[in-house]
Amino acid sequence: MHKNDLKDILLTKGESELQSLYKRAYDLKCKNLGIKLHLRGLIELSNICVKNCYYCGIRHDNRSLARYELTYDQVLESALFAHKSNYGSVVLQGGERTDDRFRLKVAKLVKKIKEISNGELGITLSLGEQPADVYREWYNSGAHRYLLRIESSSQEIYYRIHPQDSNHSFEKRVEAIDNLMKIGYQTGTGVMIGLPYQTVDNLVDDLLFFKSKNIHMVGMGPYLVHSKTPLGNVKLDTDFGDARKIDMPLKMISALRLLMPNINIAATTALQVLDPYGRELGIKAGANIIMPNMTIPTVRSKYTIYENKPGVNDDAEITKSKLERNLNDMGLEIGWKEWGDSLAFKTKE
Ligand code: 5AD
Ligand code: SF4
């Protein structure tokens, strides 16, 4: 597929045209990866972050947010819940941290989660940019997937949505993704859709960036305004001319599925902010992964990267049953107890 083909897909308009695009991508997903989708229990370890991304509610300089870090036992409790509930994998996600204590705690947690699940739970980490040594240490402890979004593959946009300093370097970001791939992680990246300054051409380039990296997994979602961030005050001039805001994220999922048929694509929680069935629509547009929140309820409302995050008052049990009901309503099937590794990763040799 060439640039123009991708752009044509992203410019799709009209309900029946959209539905046939989504169906084409969904059918291709079913043909290549099977009918089932896979779940990853998401555990939000800590909202402490050294970075200051202009769009994110848990950025370092947001002083109005109470900070937390889950204890070792709280994390294990959630991981155990995921295992008992027949989830194949968990994701440990958190703000970017550079302290040794946190690094060691993550390594210890990864080992322990492997142990208490008899090696059955797959472990994904999503803990920002780290030196290659740290990535290697966590990999050797038993983590086998890592998520690090590029946020925007346009260097120009990247620098407009991040402070211009050595802590927010586009080059270092790309290098970190390359390091993860080299170390042997099943590697995921992604972008936000509908950022200020972003055009449809930028989105096409984002898709081509994933392809150029031969990435194994992608998580993309709509950019959502957080009023207590610098970008929250920037007028949103991004109008892709769609009938609904969720259309472009769904078209991105379909375009990516057609471009990279064997990768894992997540239907992200941010989609659910735009539509109560957002994640299910994401699956119907070609995604194959959902990451239900397993974080204990007492801290959920503090992991507010964007506002109106769904499910902040629910516990893991309620999150799970609501999702299962929704998926059932839409006739979607879950691959219980399976890792659901990216076929693009398994067949890379
Ligand atoms: N809207 C949507 N997604 C956001 N993220 C951070 N802030 C926002 C926002 N305001 C996403 C980023 C980051 C992930 C943890 O959350 O893509 O990689
Ligand atoms: Fe920190 Fe990630 Fe938010 Fe940036 S997007 S401020 S690195 S949690």
Coordinates of C-alpha atoms in Angstrom, one line a residue, residues 38-346:
H38 CA -7.1 -11.1 23.8
L39 CA -7.2 -9.3 27.1
R40 CA -4.3 -7.7 29.1
G41 CA -5.0 -6.8 32.7
L42 CA -3.7 -3.3 33.1
I43 CA -2.1 -2.4 36.4
E44 CA -1.3 1.3 36.9
L45 CA 1.8 1.1 39.1
S46 CA 2.4 4.7 39.9
N47 CA 1.5 8.2 38.6
I48 CA 4.9 9.7 39.5
C49 CA 6.6 10.9 36.3
V50 CA 9.8 12.8 35.6
K51 CA 8.5 14.0 32.3
N52 CA 6.4 17.0 31.3
C53 CA 4.6 16.1 28.2
Y54 CA 2.3 19.0 27.4
Y55 CA -0.8 16.9 26.9
C56 CA -0.6 14.6 29.9
G57 CA -2.5 15.0 33.2
I58 CA 0.1 13.2 35.2
R59 CA 3.0 15.3 34.0
H60 CA 5.6 16.2 36.6
D61 CA 4.5 19.8 36.9
N62 CA 0.9 19.2 37.5
R63 CA 0.9 20.1 41.2
S64 CA -2.8 19.6 41.7
L65 CA -2.5 15.8 41.5
A66 CA -1.9 13.6 44.5
R67 CA 0.9 11.1 43.7
Y68 CA 0.9 7.4 44.5
E69 CA 2.9 4.3 44.1
L70 CA 1.3 0.9 44.6
T71 CA 3.0 -1.3 47.1
Y72 CA 4.6 -4.5 46.0
D73 CA 1.7 -6.5 47.5
Q74 CA -0.9 -4.3 45.9
V75 CA 0.5 -5.1 42.5
L76 CA 0.7 -8.8 43.2
E77 CA -2.9 -8.8 44.4
S78 CA -4.0 -7.4 41.0
A79 CA -1.8 -9.8 39.1
L80 CA -3.3 -12.7 41.0
F81 CA -6.8 -11.5 40.2
A82 CA -5.9 -11.4 36.5
H83 CA -4.5 -14.9 36.7
K84 CA -7.4 -16.3 38.6
S85 CA -9.8 -14.6 36.1
N86 CA -8.0 -16.5 33.3
Y87 CA -6.3 -13.5 31.7
G88 CA -3.3 -14.5 29.6
S89 CA -1.3 -11.4 30.4
V90 CA -0.8 -8.3 32.5
V91 CA 0.6 -4.9 31.7
L92 CA 2.5 -2.9 34.3
Q93 CA 2.2 0.7 33.3
G94 CA 3.3 3.9 35.0
G95 CA 4.9 7.3 34.7
E96 CA 8.5 7.4 33.7
R97 CA 10.9 6.9 36.7
T98 CA 14.6 6.8 36.8
D99 CA 15.3 5.9 40.4
D100 CA 17.1 2.6 41.3
R101 CA 14.6 1.6 43.9
F102 CA 11.8 1.6 41.3
R103 CA 13.9 -0.2 38.8
L104 CA 14.7 -3.0 41.3
K105 CA 11.1 -3.1 42.4
V106 CA 9.9 -3.7 38.8
A107 CA 12.5 -6.4 38.3
K108 CA 11.4 -8.1 41.5
L109 CA 7.7 -7.8 40.6
V110 CA 8.2 -9.3 37.2
K111 CA 10.0 -12.3 38.6
K112 CA 7.4 -12.8 41.3
I113 CA 4.4 -12.5 38.9
K114 CA 6.0 -15.2 36.8
E115 CA 6.4 -17.3 39.9
I116 CA 2.9 -17.0 41.3
S117 CA 1.3 -17.6 38.0
N118 CA 3.5 -20.7 37.2
G119 CA 4.9 -18.8 34.3
E120 CA 1.4 -18.6 32.8
L121 CA 0.9 -14.8 32.8
G122 CA 2.6 -12.9 30.0
I123 CA 4.1 -9.6 31.2
T124 CA 4.1 -6.4 29.3
L125 CA 5.9 -3.3 30.6
S126 CA 4.9 0.3 29.8
L127 CA 7.3 2.4 31.9
G128 CA 8.7 5.0 29.5
E129 CA 12.2 5.6 28.1
Q130 CA 14.9 3.7 30.0
P131 CA 18.6 3.1 29.3
A132 CA 19.2 -0.1 27.3
D133 CA 20.6 -1.8 30.4
V134 CA 17.4 -1.3 32.3
Y135 CA 15.3 -2.7 29.4
R136 CA 17.7 -5.7 29.4
E137 CA 17.4 -6.2 33.2
W138 CA 13.6 -6.2 33.0
Y139 CA 13.7 -8.5 30.0
N140 CA 15.9 -10.9 31.8
S141 CA 13.6 -10.8 34.8
G142 CA 10.8 -12.2 32.5
A143 CA 9.0 -9.3 30.8
H144 CA 8.6 -10.0 27.2
R145 CA 6.6 -7.1 25.7
Y146 CA 7.1 -3.4 26.0
L147 CA 5.0 -0.5 25.0
L148 CA 6.5 2.9 24.1
R149 CA 4.5 5.2 22.0
I150 CA 6.2 7.6 19.6
E151 CA 3.2 9.9 20.2
S152 CA 3.7 11.5 16.8
S153 CA 6.2 10.3 14.2
S154 CA 6.5 13.9 13.0
Q155 CA 9.5 15.4 14.7
E156 CA 7.9 18.8 14.3
I157 CA 4.7 17.9 16.1
Y158 CA 6.7 15.9 18.7
Y159 CA 8.6 19.1 19.7
R160 CA 5.4 21.1 19.7
I161 CA 3.8 18.8 22.2
H162 CA 6.8 18.2 24.4
P163 CA 9.2 20.6 26.1
Q164 CA 12.4 21.1 24.0
D165 CA 15.0 19.7 26.3
S166 CA 17.2 16.6 26.6
N167 CA 14.5 14.8 28.7
H168 CA 12.1 14.9 25.7
S169 CA 14.2 14.1 22.7
F170 CA 12.6 12.7 19.6
E171 CA 15.8 11.0 18.6
K172 CA 16.2 9.3 22.0
R173 CA 12.6 8.2 21.7
V174 CA 13.2 6.4 18.4
E175 CA 16.5 5.0 19.8
A176 CA 14.6 3.6 22.8
I177 CA 12.1 1.8 20.5
D178 CA 15.0 0.4 18.4
N179 CA 16.7 -0.8 21.6
L180 CA 13.6 -2.6 22.7
M181 CA 13.4 -4.4 19.3
K182 CA 17.1 -5.3 19.5
I183 CA 16.9 -6.7 23.0
G184 CA 14.1 -9.0 21.8
Y185 CA 11.0 -7.5 23.3
Q186 CA 7.8 -7.9 21.4
T187 CA 7.6 -4.1 20.9
G188 CA 4.6 -1.8 20.7
T189 CA 4.4 1.8 19.9
G190 CA 1.6 4.2 18.9
V191 CA 0.3 7.7 18.4
M192 CA -2.4 10.0 19.5
I193 CA -5.0 11.0 16.9
G194 CA -6.4 14.5 16.7
L195 CA -3.5 16.4 18.2
P196 CA -3.3 20.1 17.6
Y197 CA -1.2 20.8 14.5
Q198 CA -1.8 17.2 13.2
T199 CA -3.0 16.6 9.6
V200 CA -4.2 13.5 7.7
D201 CA -0.8 13.4 6.0
N202 CA 0.9 13.2 9.4
L203 CA -1.3 10.3 10.3
V204 CA -0.4 8.5 7.0
D205 CA 3.3 9.0 8.0
D206 CA 2.5 7.6 11.5
L207 CA 1.3 4.4 9.8
L208 CA 4.3 4.2 7.6
F209 CA 6.6 4.8 10.6
F210 CA 5.1 1.6 12.3
K211 CA 5.7 -0.3 9.1
S212 CA 9.3 1.0 8.7
K213 CA 10.1 -0.2 12.2
N214 CA 8.4 -3.6 11.6
I215 CA 6.7 -3.0 14.9
H216 CA 4.9 -5.9 16.5
M217 CA 2.1 -4.1 18.3
V218 CA 0.4 -0.7 18.1
G219 CA -1.9 1.2 20.5
M220 CA -3.4 4.4 19.2
G221 CA -6.2 6.5 20.6
P222 CA -7.8 9.9 20.3
Y223 CA -6.0 12.8 21.9
L224 CA -8.3 14.0 24.7
V225 CA -8.0 17.4 26.3
H226 CA -6.8 17.6 29.9
S227 CA -7.5 21.1 31.2
K228 CA -4.6 21.2 33.7
T229 CA -2.0 20.8 30.9
P230 CA -0.3 23.3 28.6
L231 CA -1.9 21.7 25.6
G232 CA -5.3 21.8 27.3
N233 CA -5.2 25.6 26.6
V234 CA -4.3 25.3 23.0
K235 CA -7.3 25.8 20.6
L236 CA -8.0 22.5 18.9
D237 CA -7.8 23.2 15.2
T238 CA -7.7 19.6 14.2
D239 CA -10.9 18.8 12.3
F240 CA -10.6 15.8 10.1
G241 CA -14.1 16.6 8.8
D242 CA -15.6 13.4 10.1
A243 CA -19.2 13.1 11.3
R244 CA -18.0 11.7 14.7
K245 CA -14.7 12.2 16.5
I246 CA -14.3 8.5 16.9
D247 CA -14.3 7.9 13.1
M248 CA -10.6 8.9 12.5
P249 CA -9.2 6.6 15.3
L250 CA -11.3 3.8 13.8
K251 CA -10.2 4.5 10.3
M252 CA -6.6 4.5 11.6
I253 CA -7.1 1.1 13.1
S254 CA -8.5 -0.3 9.8
A255 CA -5.8 1.3 7.7
L256 CA -3.2 -0.2 10.0
R257 CA -4.7 -3.6 9.9
L258 CA -4.7 -3.6 6.1
L259 CA -1.1 -2.3 6.1
M260 CA 0.2 -4.7 8.8
P261 CA -2.2 -7.7 8.9
N262 CA -0.2 -9.8 11.5
I263 CA 0.4 -7.3 14.2
N264 CA -1.4 -6.8 17.5
I265 CA -3.5 -3.7 17.6
A266 CA -5.1 -2.5 20.8
A267 CA -8.6 -0.9 21.0
T268 CA -7.6 1.6 23.7
T269 CA -9.5 2.9 26.7
A270 CA -9.4 6.4 25.2
L271 CA -11.8 5.2 22.5
Q272 CA -14.3 4.4 25.3
V273 CA -14.3 8.1 26.3
L274 CA -15.7 9.0 22.9
D275 CA -18.3 6.2 22.9
P276 CA -19.3 3.7 25.6
Y277 CA -18.8 0.9 23.1
G278 CA -15.6 2.6 21.7
R279 CA -13.3 -0.4 22.4
E280 CA -15.7 -2.9 20.9
L281 CA -16.0 -0.7 17.8
G282 CA -12.2 -0.7 17.7
I283 CA -12.3 -4.5 17.6
K284 CA -14.9 -4.4 14.8
A285 CA -12.6 -2.1 12.9
G286 CA -9.6 -4.5 13.0
A287 CA -8.0 -4.3 16.5
N288 CA -7.5 -7.5 18.5
I289 CA -6.4 -6.5 22.0
I290 CA -8.3 -4.8 24.9
M291 CA -6.6 -3.8 28.1
P292 CA -9.1 -3.8 30.9
N293 CA -8.1 -1.9 34.0
M294 CA -7.1 -4.1 37.0
T295 CA -5.8 -1.3 39.2
I296 CA -7.2 -1.3 42.7
P297 CA -10.0 1.3 43.0
T298 CA -8.4 3.5 45.7
V299 CA -5.8 5.0 43.3
R300 CA -7.7 4.8 40.0
S301 CA -8.9 8.3 40.0
K302 CA -5.3 9.5 40.3
Y303 CA -4.1 8.0 37.1
T304 CA -5.7 10.6 35.0
I305 CA -3.6 11.1 31.9
Y306 CA -6.8 12.6 30.4
E307 CA -10.1 13.7 31.9
N308 CA -13.4 11.7 32.0
K309 CA -11.5 8.4 32.1
P310 CA -14.1 5.7 32.3
G311 CA -14.3 3.2 35.2
V312 CA -12.4 5.2 37.8
N313 CA -15.0 4.2 40.4
D314 CA -15.1 0.5 39.5
D315 CA -13.0 -2.3 40.8
A316 CA -11.4 -5.0 38.7
E317 CA -14.3 -7.3 39.1
I318 CA -16.8 -4.7 37.9
T319 CA -14.6 -3.6 35.0
K320 CA -14.3 -7.2 34.0
S321 CA -18.0 -8.0 34.1
K322 CA -19.0 -4.8 32.3
L323 CA -16.5 -5.5 29.5
E324 CA -17.5 -9.1 29.1
R325 CA -21.2 -8.0 28.9
N326 CA -20.3 -5.5 26.2
L327 CA -18.3 -8.0 24.2
N328 CA -21.0 -10.5 24.5
D329 CA -23.6 -7.9 23.3
M330 CA -21.4 -7.4 20.2
G331 CA -20.8 -11.1 19.6
L332 CA -17.1 -10.9 20.3
E333 CA -15.1 -13.8 21.7
I334 CA -12.3 -13.8 24.2
G335 CA -9.1 -16.0 24.1
W336 CA -9.0 -16.8 27.8
K337 CA -5.6 -18.0 29.3
E338 CA -3.8 -17.3 26.0
W339 CA -0.9 -15.0 25.7
G340 CA -2.1 -13.8 22.3
D341 CA 1.4 -12.9 21.1
S342 CA 1.8 -10.8 18.0
L343 CA 1.9 -13.1 14.9
A344 CA 4.3 -10.5 13.4
F345 CA 6.7 -11.3 16.3
K346 CA 6.3 -15.0 16.2

